[in-house]
Short mmCIF file of C-alpha atoms and ligand atoms in Angstrom, two decimals:
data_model
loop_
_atom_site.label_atom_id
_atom_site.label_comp_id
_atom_site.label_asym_id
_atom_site.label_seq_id
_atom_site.Cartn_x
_atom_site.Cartn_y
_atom_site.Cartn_z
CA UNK W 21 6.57 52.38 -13.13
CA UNK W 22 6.30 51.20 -9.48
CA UNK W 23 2.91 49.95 -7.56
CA UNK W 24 2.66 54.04 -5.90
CA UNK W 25 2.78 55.38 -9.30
CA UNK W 26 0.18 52.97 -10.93
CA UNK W 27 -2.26 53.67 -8.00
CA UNK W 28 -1.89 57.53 -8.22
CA UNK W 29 -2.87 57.38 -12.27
CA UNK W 30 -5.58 54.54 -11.57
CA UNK W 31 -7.98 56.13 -8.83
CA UNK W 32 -10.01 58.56 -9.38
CA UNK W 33 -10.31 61.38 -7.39
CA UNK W 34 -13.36 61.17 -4.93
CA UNK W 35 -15.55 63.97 -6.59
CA UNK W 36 -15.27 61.89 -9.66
CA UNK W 37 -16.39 58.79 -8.26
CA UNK W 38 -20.11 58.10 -9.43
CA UNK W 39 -22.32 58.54 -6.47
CA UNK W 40 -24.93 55.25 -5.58
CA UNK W 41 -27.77 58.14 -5.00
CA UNK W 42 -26.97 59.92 -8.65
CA UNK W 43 -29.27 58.02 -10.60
CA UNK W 44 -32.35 58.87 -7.72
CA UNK W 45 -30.85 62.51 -8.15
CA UNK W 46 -31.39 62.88 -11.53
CA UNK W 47 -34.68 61.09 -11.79
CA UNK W 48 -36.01 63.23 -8.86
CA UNK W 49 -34.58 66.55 -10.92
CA UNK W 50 -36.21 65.21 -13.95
CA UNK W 51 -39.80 63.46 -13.22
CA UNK W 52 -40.10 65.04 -9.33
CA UNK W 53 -40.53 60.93 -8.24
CA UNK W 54 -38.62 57.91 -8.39
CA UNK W 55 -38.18 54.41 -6.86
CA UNK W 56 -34.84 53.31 -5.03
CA UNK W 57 -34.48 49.71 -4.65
CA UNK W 58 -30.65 49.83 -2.96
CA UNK W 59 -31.65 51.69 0.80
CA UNK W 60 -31.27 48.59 2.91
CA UNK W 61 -29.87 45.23 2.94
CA UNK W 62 -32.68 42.23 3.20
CA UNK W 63 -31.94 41.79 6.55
CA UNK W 64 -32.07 45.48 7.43
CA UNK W 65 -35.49 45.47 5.67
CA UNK W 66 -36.54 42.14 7.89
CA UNK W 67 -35.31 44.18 11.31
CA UNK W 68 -37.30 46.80 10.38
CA UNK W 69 -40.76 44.99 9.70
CA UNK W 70 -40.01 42.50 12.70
CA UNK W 71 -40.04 45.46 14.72
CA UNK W 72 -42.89 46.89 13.14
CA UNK W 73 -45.01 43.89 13.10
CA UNK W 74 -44.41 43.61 17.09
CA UNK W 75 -45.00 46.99 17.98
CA UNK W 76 -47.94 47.25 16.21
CA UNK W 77 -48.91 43.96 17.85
CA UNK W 78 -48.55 45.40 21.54
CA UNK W 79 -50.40 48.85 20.45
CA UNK W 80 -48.04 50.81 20.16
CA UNK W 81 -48.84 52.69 16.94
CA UNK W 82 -51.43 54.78 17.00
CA UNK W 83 -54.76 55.24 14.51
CA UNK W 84 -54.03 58.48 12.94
CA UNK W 85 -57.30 59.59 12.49
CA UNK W 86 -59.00 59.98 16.11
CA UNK W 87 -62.59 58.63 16.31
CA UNK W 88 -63.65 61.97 17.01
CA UNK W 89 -62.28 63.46 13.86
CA UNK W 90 -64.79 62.19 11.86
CA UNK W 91 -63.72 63.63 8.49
CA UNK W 92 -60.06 62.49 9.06
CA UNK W 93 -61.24 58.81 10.16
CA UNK W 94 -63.05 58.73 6.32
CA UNK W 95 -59.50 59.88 4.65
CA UNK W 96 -57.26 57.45 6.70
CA UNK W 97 -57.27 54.11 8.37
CA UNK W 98 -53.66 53.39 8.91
CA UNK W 99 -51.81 53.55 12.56
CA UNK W 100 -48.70 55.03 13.15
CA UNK W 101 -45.74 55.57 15.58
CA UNK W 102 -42.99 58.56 15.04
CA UNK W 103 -39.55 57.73 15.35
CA UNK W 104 -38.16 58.73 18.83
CA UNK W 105 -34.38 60.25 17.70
CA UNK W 106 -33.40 60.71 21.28
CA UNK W 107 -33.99 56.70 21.40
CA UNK W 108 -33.76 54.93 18.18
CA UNK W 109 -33.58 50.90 18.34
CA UNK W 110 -30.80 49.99 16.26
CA UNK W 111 -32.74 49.12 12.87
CA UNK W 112 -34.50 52.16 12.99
CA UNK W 113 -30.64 53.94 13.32
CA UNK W 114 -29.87 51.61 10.42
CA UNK W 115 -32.57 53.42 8.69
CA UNK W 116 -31.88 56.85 9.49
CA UNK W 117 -28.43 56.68 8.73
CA UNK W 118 -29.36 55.48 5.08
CA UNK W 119 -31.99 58.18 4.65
CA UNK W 120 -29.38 60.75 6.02
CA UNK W 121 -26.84 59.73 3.18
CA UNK W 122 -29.76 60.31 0.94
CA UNK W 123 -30.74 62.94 1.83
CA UNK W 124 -27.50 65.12 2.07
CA UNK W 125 -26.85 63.43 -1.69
CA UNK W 126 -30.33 64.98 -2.77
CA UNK W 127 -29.79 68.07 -1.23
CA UNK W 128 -26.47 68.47 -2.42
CA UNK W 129 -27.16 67.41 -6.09
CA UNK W 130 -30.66 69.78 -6.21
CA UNK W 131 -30.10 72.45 -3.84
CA UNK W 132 -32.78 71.31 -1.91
CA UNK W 133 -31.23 72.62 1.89
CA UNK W 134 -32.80 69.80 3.56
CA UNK W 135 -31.80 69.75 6.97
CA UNK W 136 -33.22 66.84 8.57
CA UNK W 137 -35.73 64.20 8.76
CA UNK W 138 -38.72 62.53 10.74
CA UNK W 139 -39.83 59.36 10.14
CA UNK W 140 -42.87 56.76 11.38
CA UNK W 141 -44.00 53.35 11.38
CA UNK W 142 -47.64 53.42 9.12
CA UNK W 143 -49.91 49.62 9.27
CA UNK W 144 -52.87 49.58 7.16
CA UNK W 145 -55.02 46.87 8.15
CA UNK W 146 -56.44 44.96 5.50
CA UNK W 147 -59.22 47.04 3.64
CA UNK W 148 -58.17 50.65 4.61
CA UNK W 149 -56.45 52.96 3.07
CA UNK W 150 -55.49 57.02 2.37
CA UNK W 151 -57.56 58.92 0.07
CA UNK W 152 -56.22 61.15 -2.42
CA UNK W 153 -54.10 64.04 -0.55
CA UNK W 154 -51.00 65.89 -0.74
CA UNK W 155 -48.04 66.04 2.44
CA UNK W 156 -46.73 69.53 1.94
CA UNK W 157 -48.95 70.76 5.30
CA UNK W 158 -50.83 74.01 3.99
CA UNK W 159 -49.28 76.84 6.22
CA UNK W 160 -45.71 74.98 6.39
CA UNK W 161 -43.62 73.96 3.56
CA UNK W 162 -40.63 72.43 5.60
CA UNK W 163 -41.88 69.07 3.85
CA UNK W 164 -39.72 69.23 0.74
CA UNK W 165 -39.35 64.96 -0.15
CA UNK W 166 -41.41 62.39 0.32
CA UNK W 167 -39.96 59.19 0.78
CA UNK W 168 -41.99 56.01 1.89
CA UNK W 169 -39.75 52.63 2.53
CA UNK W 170 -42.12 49.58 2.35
CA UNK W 171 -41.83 46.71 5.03
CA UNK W 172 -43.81 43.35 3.29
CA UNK W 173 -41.90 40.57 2.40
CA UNK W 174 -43.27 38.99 -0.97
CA UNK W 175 -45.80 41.02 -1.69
CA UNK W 176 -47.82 40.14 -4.56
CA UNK W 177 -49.56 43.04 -6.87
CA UNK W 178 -53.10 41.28 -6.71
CA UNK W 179 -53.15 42.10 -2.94
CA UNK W 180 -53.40 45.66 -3.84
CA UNK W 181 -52.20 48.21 -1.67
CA UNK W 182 -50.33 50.35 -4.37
CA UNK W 183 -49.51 53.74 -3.58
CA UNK W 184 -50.89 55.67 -6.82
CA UNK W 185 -49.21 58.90 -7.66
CA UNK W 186 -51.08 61.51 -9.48
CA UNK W 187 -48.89 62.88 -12.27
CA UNK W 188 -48.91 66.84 -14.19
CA UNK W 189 -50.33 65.23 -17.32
CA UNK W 190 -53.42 63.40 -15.32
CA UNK W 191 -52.19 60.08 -15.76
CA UNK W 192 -51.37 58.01 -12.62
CA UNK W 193 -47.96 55.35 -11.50
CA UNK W 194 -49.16 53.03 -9.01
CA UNK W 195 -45.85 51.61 -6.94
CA UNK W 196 -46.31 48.30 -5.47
CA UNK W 197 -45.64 48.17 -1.60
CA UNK W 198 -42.66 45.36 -1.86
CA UNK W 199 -40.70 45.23 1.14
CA UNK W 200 -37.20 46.55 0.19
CA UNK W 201 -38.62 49.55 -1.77
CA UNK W 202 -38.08 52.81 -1.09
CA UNK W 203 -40.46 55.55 -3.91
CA UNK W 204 -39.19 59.24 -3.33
CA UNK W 205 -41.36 61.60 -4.69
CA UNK W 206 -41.25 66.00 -4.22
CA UNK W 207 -44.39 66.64 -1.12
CA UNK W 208 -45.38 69.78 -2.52
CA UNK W 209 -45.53 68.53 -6.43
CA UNK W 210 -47.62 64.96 -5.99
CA UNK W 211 -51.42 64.41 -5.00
CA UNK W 212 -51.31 60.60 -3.85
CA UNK W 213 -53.44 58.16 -2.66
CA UNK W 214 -53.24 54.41 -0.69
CA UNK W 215 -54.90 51.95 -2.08
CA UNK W 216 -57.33 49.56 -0.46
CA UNK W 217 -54.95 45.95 0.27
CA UNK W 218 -56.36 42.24 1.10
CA UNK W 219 -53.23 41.94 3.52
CA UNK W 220 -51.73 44.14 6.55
CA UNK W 221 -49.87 46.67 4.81
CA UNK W 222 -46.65 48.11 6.79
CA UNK W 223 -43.94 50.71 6.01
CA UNK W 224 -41.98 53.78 7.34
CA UNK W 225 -43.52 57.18 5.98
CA UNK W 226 -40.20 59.59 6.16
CA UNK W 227 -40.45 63.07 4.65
CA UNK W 228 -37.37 65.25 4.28
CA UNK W 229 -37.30 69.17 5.53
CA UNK W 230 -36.14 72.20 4.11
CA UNK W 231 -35.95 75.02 7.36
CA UNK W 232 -40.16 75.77 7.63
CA UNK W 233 -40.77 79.50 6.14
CA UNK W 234 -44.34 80.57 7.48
CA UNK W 235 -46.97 81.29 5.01
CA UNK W 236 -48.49 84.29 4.79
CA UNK W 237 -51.95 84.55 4.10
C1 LIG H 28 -48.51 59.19 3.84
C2 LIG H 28 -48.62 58.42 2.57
C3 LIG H 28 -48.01 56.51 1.24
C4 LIG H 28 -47.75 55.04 1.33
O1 LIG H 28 -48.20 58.58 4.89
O2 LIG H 28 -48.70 60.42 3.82
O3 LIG H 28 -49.10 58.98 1.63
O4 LIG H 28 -47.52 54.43 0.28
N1 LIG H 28 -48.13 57.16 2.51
O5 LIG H 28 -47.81 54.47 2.43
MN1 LIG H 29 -48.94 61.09 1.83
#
């Protein structure tokens, strides 16, 4: 047999080829969460929290509760910057072109129709933290996934900080904020809550959208 004939028989054809986003498809079809530790390379992961660190640094993020919105001050202390797509630094493209392939292999393997993205920078100084809520905004459901990708390097579980995830049966996961992970969970499915840490606390909250259908009410 010559070398063109053994590489015909050999390779499989591309539909067949397992997919490095099947595994977080099926776990996300089965449980509704799951963590992905494959997203970016270290360095990738480093670009992103340099540039995080120093934009936080020179005020750039913003506190996302207002001091004058009292009640949303008590639910959450963390600062935050959107993504700007119409200007992306190169790590943050990095990102967003990981998230995209992600995405389009979630949306293909669940039917999900998720069209697109948004993403921000989140830093939780050390003590604060997000109580107990849910992302799917009340009278829009375009939030379909969840997916937060945590910046610290080295993070060590006694600095708390988890991200604890409510769960159908009333039990609770709590996912460690280690720089590198990515936890996907379904917005509409999972009440969640941040945890208080003893350290800065920095990541990229990203939530994937389905087309928004208004809510009557
Ligand atoms: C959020 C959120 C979780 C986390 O930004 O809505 O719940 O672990 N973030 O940072
Ligand atoms: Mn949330």
């Amino acid at each position: 047999m010559g070398a063109g004939a053994t590489e015909r028989t050999t390779r499989a054809p591309p539909s067949m080829l397992p997919h490095e986003f099947d595994a977080a498809t099926r776990a996300l079809a089965a449980d509704g969460w799951c963590v992905v530790d494959n997203l970016m390379t270290d360095a990738q992961t480093r670009a992103l929290a340099s540039e995080c660190a120093t934009m936080h640094t020179s005020h750039r993020l913003v506190p996302a509760a207002t001091g004058t919105d009292r009640a949303l001050s008590l639910l959450r202390g963390d600062s935050t910057r959107w993504f700007d797509f119409g200007n992306l630094s190169a790590p943050q493209q990095a990102f967003v072109d990981r998230i995209d392939e992600l995405r389009i292999a979630l949306s293909r393997g669940l039917l999900l129709g998720l069209i697109d993205s948004e993403s921000q920078y989140a830093v939780y100084p050390c003590g604060a933290g997000y109580a107990r809520h849910r992302d799917q905004l009340r009278l829009s459901d375009a939030r379909v996934v969840s997916a937060v990708f945590y910046l610290n390097a080295n993070w060590l579980n006694v600095e708390g900080g988890a991200l604890r995830l409510y769960l159908a049966d009333a039990s609770h996961r709590d996912i460690y904020p280690r720089g590198g992970t990515l936890v996907l969970f379904l917005s509409a499915q999972f009440e969640h809550e941040v945890l208080p840490a003893t350290r800065q606390r920095m990541s990229i909250a990203c939530w994937m959208r389905q087309r928004a259908v208004p809510v009557d009410h």
